[in-house]
mmCIF file of C-alpha atoms in Angstrom:
data_model
loop_
_atom_site.group_PDB
_atom_site.id
_atom_site.type_symbol
_atom_site.label_atom_id
_atom_site.label_comp_id
_atom_site.label_asym_id
_atom_site.label_seq_id
_atom_site.Cartn_x
_atom_site.Cartn_y
_atom_site.Cartn_z
ATOM 1 C CA GLY A 1 -46.477 -12.448 22.723
ATOM 2 C CA ILE A 2 -45.710 -10.187 19.781
ATOM 3 C CA VAL A 3 -46.978 -6.620 18.550
ATOM 4 C CA SER A 4 -46.169 -5.687 14.812
ATOM 5 C CA PHE A 5 -47.441 -2.204 14.510
ATOM 6 C CA THR A 6 -46.283 0.849 11.742
ATOM 7 C CA ALA A 7 -45.904 4.334 12.635
ATOM 8 C CA GLU A 8 -46.168 6.818 9.829
ATOM 9 C CA PRO A 9 -44.069 8.461 8.373
ATOM 10 C CA TYR A 10 -41.395 6.386 9.289
ATOM 11 C CA LEU A 11 -40.396 3.566 7.248
ATOM 12 C CA SER A 12 -40.623 0.425 9.038
ATOM 13 C CA ASN A 13 -36.423 -0.492 8.801
ATOM 14 C CA ASP A 14 -35.877 3.501 9.769
ATOM 15 C CA LEU A 15 -38.205 3.203 12.931
ATOM 16 C CA GLY A 16 -36.272 -0.030 13.450
ATOM 17 C CA MET A 17 -32.812 1.602 13.243
ATOM 18 C CA ILE A 18 -33.503 4.930 15.096
ATOM 19 C CA LEU A 19 -35.053 2.053 18.174
ATOM 20 C CA ASP A 20 -31.993 0.473 18.064
ATOM 21 C CA GLU A 21 -29.343 3.232 17.743
ATOM 22 C CA ASP A 22 -31.110 5.819 20.063
ATOM 23 C CA TYR A 23 -33.089 3.550 22.561
ATOM 24 C CA HIS A 24 -30.898 0.249 22.351
ATOM 25 C CA MET A 25 -33.965 -1.466 21.457
ATOM 26 C CA ALA A 26 -34.231 -4.490 19.156
ATOM 27 C CA VAL A 27 -37.121 -5.024 16.987
ATOM 28 C CA ARG A 28 -37.568 -6.831 13.897
ATOM 29 C CA THR A 29 -38.574 -4.739 10.841
ATOM 30 C CA GLY A 30 -40.145 -5.714 7.127
ATOM 31 C CA TYR A 31 -42.244 -8.689 5.907
ATOM 32 C CA HIS A 32 -41.613 -11.082 8.313
ATOM 33 C CA CYS A 33 -42.457 -14.760 7.332
ATOM 34 C CA ALA A 34 -46.080 -13.783 5.910
ATOM 35 C CA PRO A 35 -45.061 -11.238 2.908
ATOM 36 C CA LEU A 36 -49.161 -11.777 1.276
ATOM 37 C CA ILE A 37 -50.323 -10.262 4.808
ATOM 38 C CA HIS A 38 -48.969 -6.805 3.965
ATOM 39 C CA LYS A 39 -50.532 -6.336 1.094
ATOM 40 C CA TYR A 40 -53.776 -6.626 3.050
ATOM 41 C CA LEU A 41 -52.152 -4.285 6.014
ATOM 42 C CA LYS A 42 -51.557 -1.930 2.995
ATOM 43 C CA ASP A 43 -47.901 -1.612 4.565
ATOM 44 C CA MET A 44 -45.976 -2.301 1.277
ATOM 45 C CA GLU A 45 -45.413 1.626 0.860
ATOM 46 C CA LEU A 46 -43.628 1.597 4.372
ATOM 47 C CA GLY A 47 -41.575 -1.599 3.769
ATOM 48 C CA GLY A 48 -43.866 -3.932 6.191
ATOM 49 C CA THR A 49 -44.221 -3.179 9.921
ATOM 50 C CA VAL A 50 -41.742 -3.164 12.944
ATOM 51 C CA ARG A 51 -42.307 -6.505 15.250
ATOM 52 C CA ALA A 52 -41.834 -6.248 18.839
ATOM 53 C CA SER A 53 -41.773 -9.212 21.369
ATOM 54 C CA VAL A 54 -42.124 -9.661 24.793
ATOM 55 C CA SER A 55 -41.843 -12.803 27.000
ATOM 56 C CA CYS A 56 -42.544 -13.900 30.775
ATOM 57 C CA PHE A 57 -38.990 -12.042 31.510
ATOM 58 C CA THR A 58 -40.219 -8.789 29.755
ATOM 59 C CA THR A 59 -41.065 -6.088 32.946
ATOM 60 C CA LYS A 60 -43.483 -3.778 32.933
ATOM 61 C CA GLU A 61 -41.175 -0.864 32.799
ATOM 62 C CA GLN A 62 -39.505 -2.488 29.853
ATOM 63 C CA VAL A 63 -42.507 -2.589 28.069
ATOM 64 C CA GLU A 64 -43.773 1.358 29.059
ATOM 65 C CA ARG A 65 -40.107 2.383 27.996
ATOM 66 C CA PHE A 66 -40.682 0.817 24.621
ATOM 67 C CA VAL A 67 -43.521 2.780 24.135
ATOM 68 C CA GLU A 68 -42.936 5.915 25.335
ATOM 69 C CA ALA A 69 -39.724 5.555 22.610
ATOM 70 C CA VAL A 70 -42.038 5.340 19.763
ATOM 71 C CA ARG A 71 -44.087 7.903 21.455
ATOM 72 C CA GLU A 72 -41.269 10.221 21.495
ATOM 73 C CA CYS A 73 -39.889 8.995 17.391
ATOM 74 C CA VAL A 74 -43.959 9.734 16.110
ATOM 75 C CA GLU A 75 -44.557 13.051 18.215
ATOM 76 C CA GLY A 76 -40.936 13.990 17.441
#
């Protein structure tokens, strides 16, 4: 499964870089494979979305750690 989101005030690529460099978490950023949906989502000024994915190998602890990392970024 995937989750695609924005986290203002960050541009999607900036948040992706922070998650990578500070938290060692890999995400995809940008307009992905459906650039026209971003006009509908109104996230063009943010450079698209941040997309995280999980699999059957992803643990609950990893998901919780990811959510906490995003929360720290947004809340400062």
